[in-house]
Short mmCIF file of C-alpha atoms and ligand atoms in Angstrom, two decimals:
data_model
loop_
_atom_site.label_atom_id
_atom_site.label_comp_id
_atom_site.label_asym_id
_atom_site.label_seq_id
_atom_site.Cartn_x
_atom_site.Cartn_y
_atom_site.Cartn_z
CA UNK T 593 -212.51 -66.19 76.44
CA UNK T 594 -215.97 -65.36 76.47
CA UNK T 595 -217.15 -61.84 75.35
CA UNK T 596 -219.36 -59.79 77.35
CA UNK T 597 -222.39 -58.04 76.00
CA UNK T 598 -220.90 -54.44 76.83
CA UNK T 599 -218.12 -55.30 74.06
CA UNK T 600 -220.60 -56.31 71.87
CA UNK T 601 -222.86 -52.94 72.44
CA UNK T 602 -219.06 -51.03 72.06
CA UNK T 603 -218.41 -52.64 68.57
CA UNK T 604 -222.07 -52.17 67.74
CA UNK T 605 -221.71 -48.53 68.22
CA UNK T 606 -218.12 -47.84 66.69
CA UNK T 607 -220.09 -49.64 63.87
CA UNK T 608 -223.07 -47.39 63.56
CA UNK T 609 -220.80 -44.84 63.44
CA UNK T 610 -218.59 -45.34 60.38
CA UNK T 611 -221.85 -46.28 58.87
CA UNK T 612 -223.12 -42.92 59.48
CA UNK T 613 -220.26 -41.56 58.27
CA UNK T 614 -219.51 -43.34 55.28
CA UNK T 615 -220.27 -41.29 52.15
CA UNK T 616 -219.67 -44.47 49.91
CA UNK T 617 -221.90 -45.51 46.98
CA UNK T 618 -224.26 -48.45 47.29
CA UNK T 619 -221.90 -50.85 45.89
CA UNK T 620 -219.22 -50.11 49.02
CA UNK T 621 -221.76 -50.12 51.71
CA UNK T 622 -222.98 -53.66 51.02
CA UNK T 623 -219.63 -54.30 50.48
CA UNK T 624 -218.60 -53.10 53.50
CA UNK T 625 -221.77 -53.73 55.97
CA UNK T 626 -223.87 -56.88 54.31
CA UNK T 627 -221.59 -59.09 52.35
CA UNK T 628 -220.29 -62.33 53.75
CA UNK T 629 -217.69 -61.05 55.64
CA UNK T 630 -218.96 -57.34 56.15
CA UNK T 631 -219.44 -55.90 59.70
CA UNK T 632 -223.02 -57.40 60.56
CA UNK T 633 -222.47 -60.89 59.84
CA UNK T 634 -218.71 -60.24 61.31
CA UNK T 635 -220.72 -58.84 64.58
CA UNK T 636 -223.05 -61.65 64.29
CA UNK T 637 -220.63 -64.69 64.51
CA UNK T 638 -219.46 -63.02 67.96
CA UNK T 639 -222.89 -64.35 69.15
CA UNK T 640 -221.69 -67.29 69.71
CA UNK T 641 -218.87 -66.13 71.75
CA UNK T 642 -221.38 -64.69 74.55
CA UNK T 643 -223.14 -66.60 77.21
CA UNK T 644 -226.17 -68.38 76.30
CA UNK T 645 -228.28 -66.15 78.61
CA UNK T 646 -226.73 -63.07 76.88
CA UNK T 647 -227.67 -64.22 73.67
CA UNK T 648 -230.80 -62.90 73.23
CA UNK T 649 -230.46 -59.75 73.84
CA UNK T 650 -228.00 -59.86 71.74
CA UNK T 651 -229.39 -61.01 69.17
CA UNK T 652 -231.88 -58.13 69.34
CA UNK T 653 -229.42 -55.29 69.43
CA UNK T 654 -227.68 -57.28 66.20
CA UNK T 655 -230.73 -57.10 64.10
CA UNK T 656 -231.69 -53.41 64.73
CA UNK T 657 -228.19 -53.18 63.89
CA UNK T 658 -228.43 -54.46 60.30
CA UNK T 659 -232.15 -52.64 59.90
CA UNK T 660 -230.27 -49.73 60.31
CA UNK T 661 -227.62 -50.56 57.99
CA UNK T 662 -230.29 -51.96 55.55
CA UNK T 663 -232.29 -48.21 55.81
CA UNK T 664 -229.02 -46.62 54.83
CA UNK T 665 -228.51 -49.05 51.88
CA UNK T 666 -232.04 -48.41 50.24
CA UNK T 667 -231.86 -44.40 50.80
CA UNK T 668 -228.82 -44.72 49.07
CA UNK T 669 -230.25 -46.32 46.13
CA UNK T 670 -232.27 -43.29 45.59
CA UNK T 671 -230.15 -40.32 46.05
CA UNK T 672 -228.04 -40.50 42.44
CA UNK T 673 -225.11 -39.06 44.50
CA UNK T 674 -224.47 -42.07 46.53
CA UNK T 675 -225.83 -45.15 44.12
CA UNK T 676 -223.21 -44.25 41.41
CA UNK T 677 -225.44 -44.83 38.55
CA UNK T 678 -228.61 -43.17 37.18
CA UNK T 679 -232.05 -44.92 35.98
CA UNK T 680 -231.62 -43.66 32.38
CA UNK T 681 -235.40 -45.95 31.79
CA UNK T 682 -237.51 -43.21 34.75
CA UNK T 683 -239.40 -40.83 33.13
CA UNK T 684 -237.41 -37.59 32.67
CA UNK T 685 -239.01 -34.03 33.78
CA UNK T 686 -241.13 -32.87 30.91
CA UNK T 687 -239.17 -29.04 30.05
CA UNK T 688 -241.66 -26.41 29.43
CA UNK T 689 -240.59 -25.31 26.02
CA UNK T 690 -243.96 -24.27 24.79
CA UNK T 691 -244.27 -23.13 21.04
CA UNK T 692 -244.21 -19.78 18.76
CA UNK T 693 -246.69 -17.39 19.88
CA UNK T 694 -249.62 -17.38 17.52
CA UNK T 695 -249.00 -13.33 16.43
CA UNK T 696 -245.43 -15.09 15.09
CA UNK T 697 -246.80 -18.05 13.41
CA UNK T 698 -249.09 -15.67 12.09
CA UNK T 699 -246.75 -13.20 10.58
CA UNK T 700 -244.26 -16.69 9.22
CA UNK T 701 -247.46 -17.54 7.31
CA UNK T 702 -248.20 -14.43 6.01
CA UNK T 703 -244.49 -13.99 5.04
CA UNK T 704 -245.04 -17.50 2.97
CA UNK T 705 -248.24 -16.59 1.64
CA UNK T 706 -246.78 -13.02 -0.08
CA UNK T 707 -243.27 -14.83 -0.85
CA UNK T 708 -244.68 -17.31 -2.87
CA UNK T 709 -246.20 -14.65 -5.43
CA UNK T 710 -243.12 -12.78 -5.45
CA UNK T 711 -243.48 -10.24 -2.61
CA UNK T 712 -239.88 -9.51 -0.81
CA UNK T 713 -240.20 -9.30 3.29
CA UNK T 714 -238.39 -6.37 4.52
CA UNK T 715 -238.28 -4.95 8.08
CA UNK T 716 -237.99 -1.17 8.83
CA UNK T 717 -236.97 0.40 11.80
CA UNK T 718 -239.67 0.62 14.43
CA UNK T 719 -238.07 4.71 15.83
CA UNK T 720 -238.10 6.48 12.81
CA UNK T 721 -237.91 9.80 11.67
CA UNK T 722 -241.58 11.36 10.86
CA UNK T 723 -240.30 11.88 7.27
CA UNK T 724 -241.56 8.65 6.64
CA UNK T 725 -244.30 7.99 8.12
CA UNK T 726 -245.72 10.86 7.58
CA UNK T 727 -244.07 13.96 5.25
CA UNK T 728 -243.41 11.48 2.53
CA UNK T 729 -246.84 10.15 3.00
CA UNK T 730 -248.00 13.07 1.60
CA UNK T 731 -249.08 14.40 5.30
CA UNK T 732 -247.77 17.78 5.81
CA UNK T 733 -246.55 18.99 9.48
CA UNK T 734 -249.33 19.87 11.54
CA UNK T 735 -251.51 18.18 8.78
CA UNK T 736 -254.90 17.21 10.79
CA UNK T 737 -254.75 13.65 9.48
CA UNK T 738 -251.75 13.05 11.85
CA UNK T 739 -253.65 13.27 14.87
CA UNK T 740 -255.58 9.84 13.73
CA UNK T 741 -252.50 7.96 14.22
CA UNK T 742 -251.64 8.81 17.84
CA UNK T 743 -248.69 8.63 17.37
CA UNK T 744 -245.81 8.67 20.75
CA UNK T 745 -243.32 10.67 20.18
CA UNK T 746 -239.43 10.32 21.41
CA UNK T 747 -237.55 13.03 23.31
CA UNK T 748 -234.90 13.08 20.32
CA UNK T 749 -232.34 15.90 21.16
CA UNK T 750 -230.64 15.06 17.80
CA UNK T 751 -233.88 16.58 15.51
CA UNK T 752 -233.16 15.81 12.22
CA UNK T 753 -233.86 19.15 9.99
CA UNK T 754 -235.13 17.40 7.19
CA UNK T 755 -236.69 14.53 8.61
CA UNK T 756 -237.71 15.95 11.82
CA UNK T 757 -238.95 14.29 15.04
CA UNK T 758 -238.39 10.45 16.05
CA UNK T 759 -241.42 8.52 16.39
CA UNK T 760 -242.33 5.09 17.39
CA UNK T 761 -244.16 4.28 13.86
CA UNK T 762 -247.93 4.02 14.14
CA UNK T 763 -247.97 2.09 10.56
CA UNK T 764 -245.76 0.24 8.69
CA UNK T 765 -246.26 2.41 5.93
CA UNK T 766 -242.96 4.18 7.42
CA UNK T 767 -241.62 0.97 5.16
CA UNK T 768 -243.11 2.52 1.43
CA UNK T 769 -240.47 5.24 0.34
CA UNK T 770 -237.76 3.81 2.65
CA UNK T 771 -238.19 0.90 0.02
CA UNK T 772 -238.02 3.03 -2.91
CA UNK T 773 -234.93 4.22 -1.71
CA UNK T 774 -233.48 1.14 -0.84
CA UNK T 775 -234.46 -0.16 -4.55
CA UNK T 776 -232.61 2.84 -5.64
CA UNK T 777 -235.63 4.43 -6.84
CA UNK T 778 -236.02 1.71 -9.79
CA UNK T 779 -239.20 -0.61 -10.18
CA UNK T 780 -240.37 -3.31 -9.59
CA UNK T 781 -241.13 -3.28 -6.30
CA UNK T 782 -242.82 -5.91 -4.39
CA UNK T 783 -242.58 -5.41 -0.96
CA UNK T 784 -244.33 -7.45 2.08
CA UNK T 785 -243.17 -4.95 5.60
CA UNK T 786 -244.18 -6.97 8.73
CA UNK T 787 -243.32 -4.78 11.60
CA UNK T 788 -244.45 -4.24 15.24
CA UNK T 789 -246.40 -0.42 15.47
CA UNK T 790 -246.91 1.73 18.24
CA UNK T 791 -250.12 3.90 19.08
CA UNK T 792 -252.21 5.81 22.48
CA UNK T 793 -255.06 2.95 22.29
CA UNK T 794 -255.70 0.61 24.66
CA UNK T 795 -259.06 -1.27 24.78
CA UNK T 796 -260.32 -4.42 23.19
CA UNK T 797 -259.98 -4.22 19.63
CA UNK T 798 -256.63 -2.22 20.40
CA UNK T 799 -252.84 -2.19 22.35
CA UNK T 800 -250.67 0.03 22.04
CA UNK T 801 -247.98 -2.28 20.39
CA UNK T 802 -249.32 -4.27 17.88
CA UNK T 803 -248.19 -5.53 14.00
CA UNK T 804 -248.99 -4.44 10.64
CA UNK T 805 -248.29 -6.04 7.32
CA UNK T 806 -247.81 -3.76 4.34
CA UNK T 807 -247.93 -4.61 0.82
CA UNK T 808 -246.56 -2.19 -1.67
CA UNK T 809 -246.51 -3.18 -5.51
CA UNK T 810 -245.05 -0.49 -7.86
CA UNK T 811 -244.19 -1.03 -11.84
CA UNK T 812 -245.93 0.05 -14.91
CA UNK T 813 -249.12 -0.33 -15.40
CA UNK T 814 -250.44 -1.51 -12.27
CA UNK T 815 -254.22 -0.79 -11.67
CA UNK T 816 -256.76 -1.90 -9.17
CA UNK T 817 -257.65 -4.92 -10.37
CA UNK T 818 -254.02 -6.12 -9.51
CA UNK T 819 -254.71 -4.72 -6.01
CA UNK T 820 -257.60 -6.38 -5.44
CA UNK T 821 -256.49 -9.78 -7.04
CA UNK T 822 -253.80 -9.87 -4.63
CA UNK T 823 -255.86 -9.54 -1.25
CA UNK T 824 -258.61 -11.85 -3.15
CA UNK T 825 -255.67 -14.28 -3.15
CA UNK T 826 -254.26 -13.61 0.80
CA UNK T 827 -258.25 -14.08 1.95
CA UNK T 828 -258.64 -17.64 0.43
CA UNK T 829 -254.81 -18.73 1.41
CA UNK T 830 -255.05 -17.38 4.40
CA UNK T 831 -259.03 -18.23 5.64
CA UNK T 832 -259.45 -21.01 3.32
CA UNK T 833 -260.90 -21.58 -0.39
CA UNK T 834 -264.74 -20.35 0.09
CA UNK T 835 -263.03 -16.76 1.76
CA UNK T 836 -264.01 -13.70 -0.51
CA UNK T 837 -262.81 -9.91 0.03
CA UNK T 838 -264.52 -6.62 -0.48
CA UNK T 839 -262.94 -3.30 -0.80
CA UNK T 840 -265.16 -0.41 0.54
CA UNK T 841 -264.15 3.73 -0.41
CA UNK T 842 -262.42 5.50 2.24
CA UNK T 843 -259.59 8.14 2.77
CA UNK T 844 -256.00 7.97 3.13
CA UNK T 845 -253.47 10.94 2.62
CA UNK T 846 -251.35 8.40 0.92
CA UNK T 847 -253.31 6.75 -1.49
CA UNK T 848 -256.03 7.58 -4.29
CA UNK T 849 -258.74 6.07 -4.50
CA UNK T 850 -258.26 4.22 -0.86
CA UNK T 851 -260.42 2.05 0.35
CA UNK T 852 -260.78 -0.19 3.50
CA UNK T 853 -261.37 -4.05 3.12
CA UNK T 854 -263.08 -6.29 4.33
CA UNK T 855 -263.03 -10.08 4.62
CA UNK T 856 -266.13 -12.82 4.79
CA UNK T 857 -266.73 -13.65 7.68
CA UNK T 858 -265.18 -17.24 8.76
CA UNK T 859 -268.30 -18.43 10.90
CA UNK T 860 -271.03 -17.61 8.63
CA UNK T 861 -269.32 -17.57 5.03
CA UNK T 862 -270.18 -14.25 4.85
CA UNK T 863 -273.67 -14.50 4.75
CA UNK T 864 -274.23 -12.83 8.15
CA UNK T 865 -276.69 -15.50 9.39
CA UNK T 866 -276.04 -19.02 11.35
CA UNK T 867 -279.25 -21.46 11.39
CA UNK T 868 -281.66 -18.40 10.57
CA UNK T 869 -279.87 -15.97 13.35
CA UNK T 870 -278.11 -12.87 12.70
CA UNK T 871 -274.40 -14.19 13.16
CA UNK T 872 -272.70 -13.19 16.90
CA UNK T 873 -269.17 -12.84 15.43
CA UNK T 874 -269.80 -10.68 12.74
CA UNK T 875 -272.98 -9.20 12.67
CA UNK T 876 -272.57 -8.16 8.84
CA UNK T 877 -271.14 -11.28 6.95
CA UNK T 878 -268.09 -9.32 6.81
CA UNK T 879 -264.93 -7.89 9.30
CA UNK T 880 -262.46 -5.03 8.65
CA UNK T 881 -259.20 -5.90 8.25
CA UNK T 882 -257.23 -2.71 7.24
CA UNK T 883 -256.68 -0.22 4.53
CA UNK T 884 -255.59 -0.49 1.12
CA UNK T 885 -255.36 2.13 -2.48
CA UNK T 886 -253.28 3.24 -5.15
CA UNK T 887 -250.10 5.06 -3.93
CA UNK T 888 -250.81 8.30 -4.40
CA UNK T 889 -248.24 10.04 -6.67
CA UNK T 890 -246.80 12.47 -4.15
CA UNK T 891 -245.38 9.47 -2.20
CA UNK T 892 -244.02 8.01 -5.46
CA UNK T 893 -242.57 11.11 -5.71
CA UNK T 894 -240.90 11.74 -2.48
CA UNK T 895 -239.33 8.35 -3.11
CA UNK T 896 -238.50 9.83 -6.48
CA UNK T 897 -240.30 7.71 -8.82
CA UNK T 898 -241.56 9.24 -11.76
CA UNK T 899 -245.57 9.03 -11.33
CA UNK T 900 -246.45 9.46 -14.96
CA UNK T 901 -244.51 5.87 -15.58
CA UNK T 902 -245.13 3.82 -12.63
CA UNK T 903 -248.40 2.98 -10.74
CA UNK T 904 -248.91 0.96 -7.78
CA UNK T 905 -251.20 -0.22 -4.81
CA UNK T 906 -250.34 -0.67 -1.30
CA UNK T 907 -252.24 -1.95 2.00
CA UNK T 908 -251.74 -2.51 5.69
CA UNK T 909 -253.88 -4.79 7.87
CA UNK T 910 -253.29 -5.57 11.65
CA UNK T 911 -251.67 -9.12 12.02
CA UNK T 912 -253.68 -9.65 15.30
CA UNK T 913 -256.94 -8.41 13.65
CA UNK T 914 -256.30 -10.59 10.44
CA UNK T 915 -255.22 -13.53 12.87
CA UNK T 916 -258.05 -13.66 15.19
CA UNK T 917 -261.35 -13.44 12.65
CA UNK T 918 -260.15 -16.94 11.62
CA UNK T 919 -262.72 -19.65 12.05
CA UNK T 920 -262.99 -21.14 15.42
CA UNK T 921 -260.85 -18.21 17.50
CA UNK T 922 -263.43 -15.87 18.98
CA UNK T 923 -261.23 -13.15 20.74
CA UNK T 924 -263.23 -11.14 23.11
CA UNK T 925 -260.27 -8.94 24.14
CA UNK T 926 -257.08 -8.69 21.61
CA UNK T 927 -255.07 -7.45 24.77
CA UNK T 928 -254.85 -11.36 26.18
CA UNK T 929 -252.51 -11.88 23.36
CA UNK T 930 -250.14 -9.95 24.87
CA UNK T 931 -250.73 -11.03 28.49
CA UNK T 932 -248.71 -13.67 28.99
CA UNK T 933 -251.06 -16.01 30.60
CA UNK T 934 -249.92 -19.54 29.76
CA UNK T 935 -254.09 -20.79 29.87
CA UNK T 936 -254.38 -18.52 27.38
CA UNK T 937 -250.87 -18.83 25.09
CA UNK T 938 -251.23 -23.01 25.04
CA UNK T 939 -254.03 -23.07 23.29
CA UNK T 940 -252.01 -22.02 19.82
C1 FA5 Z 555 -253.22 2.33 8.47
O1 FA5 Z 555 -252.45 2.17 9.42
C2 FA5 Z 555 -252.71 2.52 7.08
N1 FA5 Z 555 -251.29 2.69 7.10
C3 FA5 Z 555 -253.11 1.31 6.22
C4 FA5 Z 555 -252.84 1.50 4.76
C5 FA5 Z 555 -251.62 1.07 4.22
C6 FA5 Z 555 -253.77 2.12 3.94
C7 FA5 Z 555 -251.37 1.23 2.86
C8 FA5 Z 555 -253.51 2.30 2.61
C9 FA5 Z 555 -252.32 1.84 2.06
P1 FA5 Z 555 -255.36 2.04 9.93
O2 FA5 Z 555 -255.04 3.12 10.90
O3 FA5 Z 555 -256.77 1.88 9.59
O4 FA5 Z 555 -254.57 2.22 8.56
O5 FA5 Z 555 -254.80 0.67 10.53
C10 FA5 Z 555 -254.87 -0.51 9.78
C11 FA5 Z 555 -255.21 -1.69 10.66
O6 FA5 Z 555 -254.24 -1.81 11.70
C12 FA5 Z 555 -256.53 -1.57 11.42
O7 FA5 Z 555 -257.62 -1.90 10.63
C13 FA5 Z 555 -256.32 -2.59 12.53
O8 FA5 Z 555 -256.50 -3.90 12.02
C14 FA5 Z 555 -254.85 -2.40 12.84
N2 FA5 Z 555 -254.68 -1.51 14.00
C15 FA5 Z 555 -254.61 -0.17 14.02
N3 FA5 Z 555 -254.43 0.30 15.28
C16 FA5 Z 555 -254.38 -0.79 16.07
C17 FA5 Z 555 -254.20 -0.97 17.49
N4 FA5 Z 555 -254.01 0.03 18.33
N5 FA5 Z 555 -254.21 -2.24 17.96
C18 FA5 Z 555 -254.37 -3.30 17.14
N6 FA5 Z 555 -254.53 -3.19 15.79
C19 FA5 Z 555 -254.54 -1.95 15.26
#
């Protein structure tokens, strides 16, 4: 009996519907729809069955049929869901896992530089009690000298009566007579204290959280010249072989003589001058880096060492000041290191 073209358009449609339906991977849908015997060459042998004046039109509704089956196929392919496999060769989505911010690599390299002459890296607590930051720094309460820290204070209803008020340390010199005590009062100490500090500054040279390293050496017979060898040594690991160091007098509570150092500059070699012009990074030849002395022998007392046997020098230097007067990174404004903007950060 021949078929009619209604029929045809009714098993056309029944099909277009399971096809939109189907949630099967690729592999069932050309199974299903475009193999030998699937539904479109299944609808197409009823052509044959239909008058020949029908069969054209026919023929035209069979073909948009298997487009529309074909459009499902490909769309298929690509949604991972329905092709049942995954294209392990496509290029994956790069993760942004970035790398250590430069104030960390900085502090890991000074940590290698001081551990490989025998320094020991110690962290302190960051809240402390003003005992040591200050008291047993040989800076009495309500000494003057404790207003150049600016220090922040913390609303600490548990006052210790010894040790008095919490701070956030301004210095990591907090870290000097906690070390004596942890060492049980007993030389030799050689202690490298990286630690993040806290003061009221904010402008370009300064944030208020930043990092310090301290050095503190104490044994017998320790003298300047040990001092100075040591940050002679940190200026040419650290900026390279042709670095020198200068230390210039100054005053700290805590240590006698102090002084403040200085390293060569990294642009002009410390000469102050770049093709016969007064150099733009320095100015001088020379940057400050921090402060440095011989511990004075109240603090080696309050971490009851016995002055008239033991010496020692100590010195504290900003991490991002040391870090950014290397050659080559011109920091306008220290605060950008602590921004956060990834323009900025990458460039480590
Ligand atoms: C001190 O903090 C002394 N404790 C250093 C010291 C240690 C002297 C041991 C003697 C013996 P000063 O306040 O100068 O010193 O700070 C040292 C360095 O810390 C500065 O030269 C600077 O590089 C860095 N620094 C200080 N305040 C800030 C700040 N707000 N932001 C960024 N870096 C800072």
């Amino acid at each position: 009996m021949a078929g009619t073209l209604d029929q045809l358009q009714e098993k056309i449609a029944s099909a277009k519907n399971a096809l939109q339906k189907s949630a099967s991977n690729v592999a069932e849908l050309e199974k299903q729809f475009l193999a030998k015997h699937g539904t479109v060459n299944t609808l197409m042998a009823e052509l044959k069955t239909l008058a020949p004046e029908l069969r054209k039109e026919a023929g035209q509704l069979l073909n948009a049929f298997r487009q529309e089956v074909e459009h499902v196929v490909a769309g298929a392919k690509t949604s991972p869901a329905r092709a049942g496999w995954t294209d392990f060769t496509m290029p994956g989505i790069k993760p942004n896992t970035d790398h250590v911010h430069p104030v960390s690599q900085a502090m890991d390299e000074i940590t290698r530089i001081f551990e490989r002459i025998g320094f020991i890296r110690v962290r302190y607590p960051e809240v402390d009690w003003e005992w040591y930051p200050f008291d047993s720094l040989n800076m009495p309460k309500d000494h003057p000298a404790r207003d150049e820290w600016e220090t922040f204070v913390i609303d600490d209803p548990f006052r210790h009566f010894k040790l008095g008020k919490m701070v956030l340390t301004p210095h990591t010199s907090n870290g000097q007579v906690r070390e004596m005590e942890r060492l049980k009062s007993t030389p030799p100490i050689r202690m490298i204290n990286i630690a993040r500090c806290y003061r009221r500054q904010a402008d370009v040279t300064h944030t208020e959280m930043f990092h310090q390293f301290e050095g503190l050496v104490v044994d017998k017979g320790i003298t300047i010249q040990h001092l100075k060898g040591t940050i002679d040594h940190f200026a040419r690991e650290f900026y390279g072989p042709k670095a020198k160091s200068r230390i210039r007098p100054f005053h700290f509570m805590f240590t006698e003589p102090s002084f403040e150092v200085d390293f060569s500059c990294t642009i002009c070699d410390g000469t102050g001058r770049v093709n016969g012009e007064k150099c733009r990074f320095c100015k001088s030849g020379w940057h400050e880096v921090g402060g440095a002395g011989m511990v004075h022998p109240n603090v080696l007392k309050a971490g009851n060492i016995d002055p008239e046997k033991y010496t020692g020098f100590a010195f504290g230097w900003g991490i991002e000041r040391t870090y950014t007067l290397r050659k080559g990174l011109k920091l306008d404004d220290i605060r950008l290191l602590y921004s956060g903007d990834m323009r900025f950060l990458e460039q480590f």
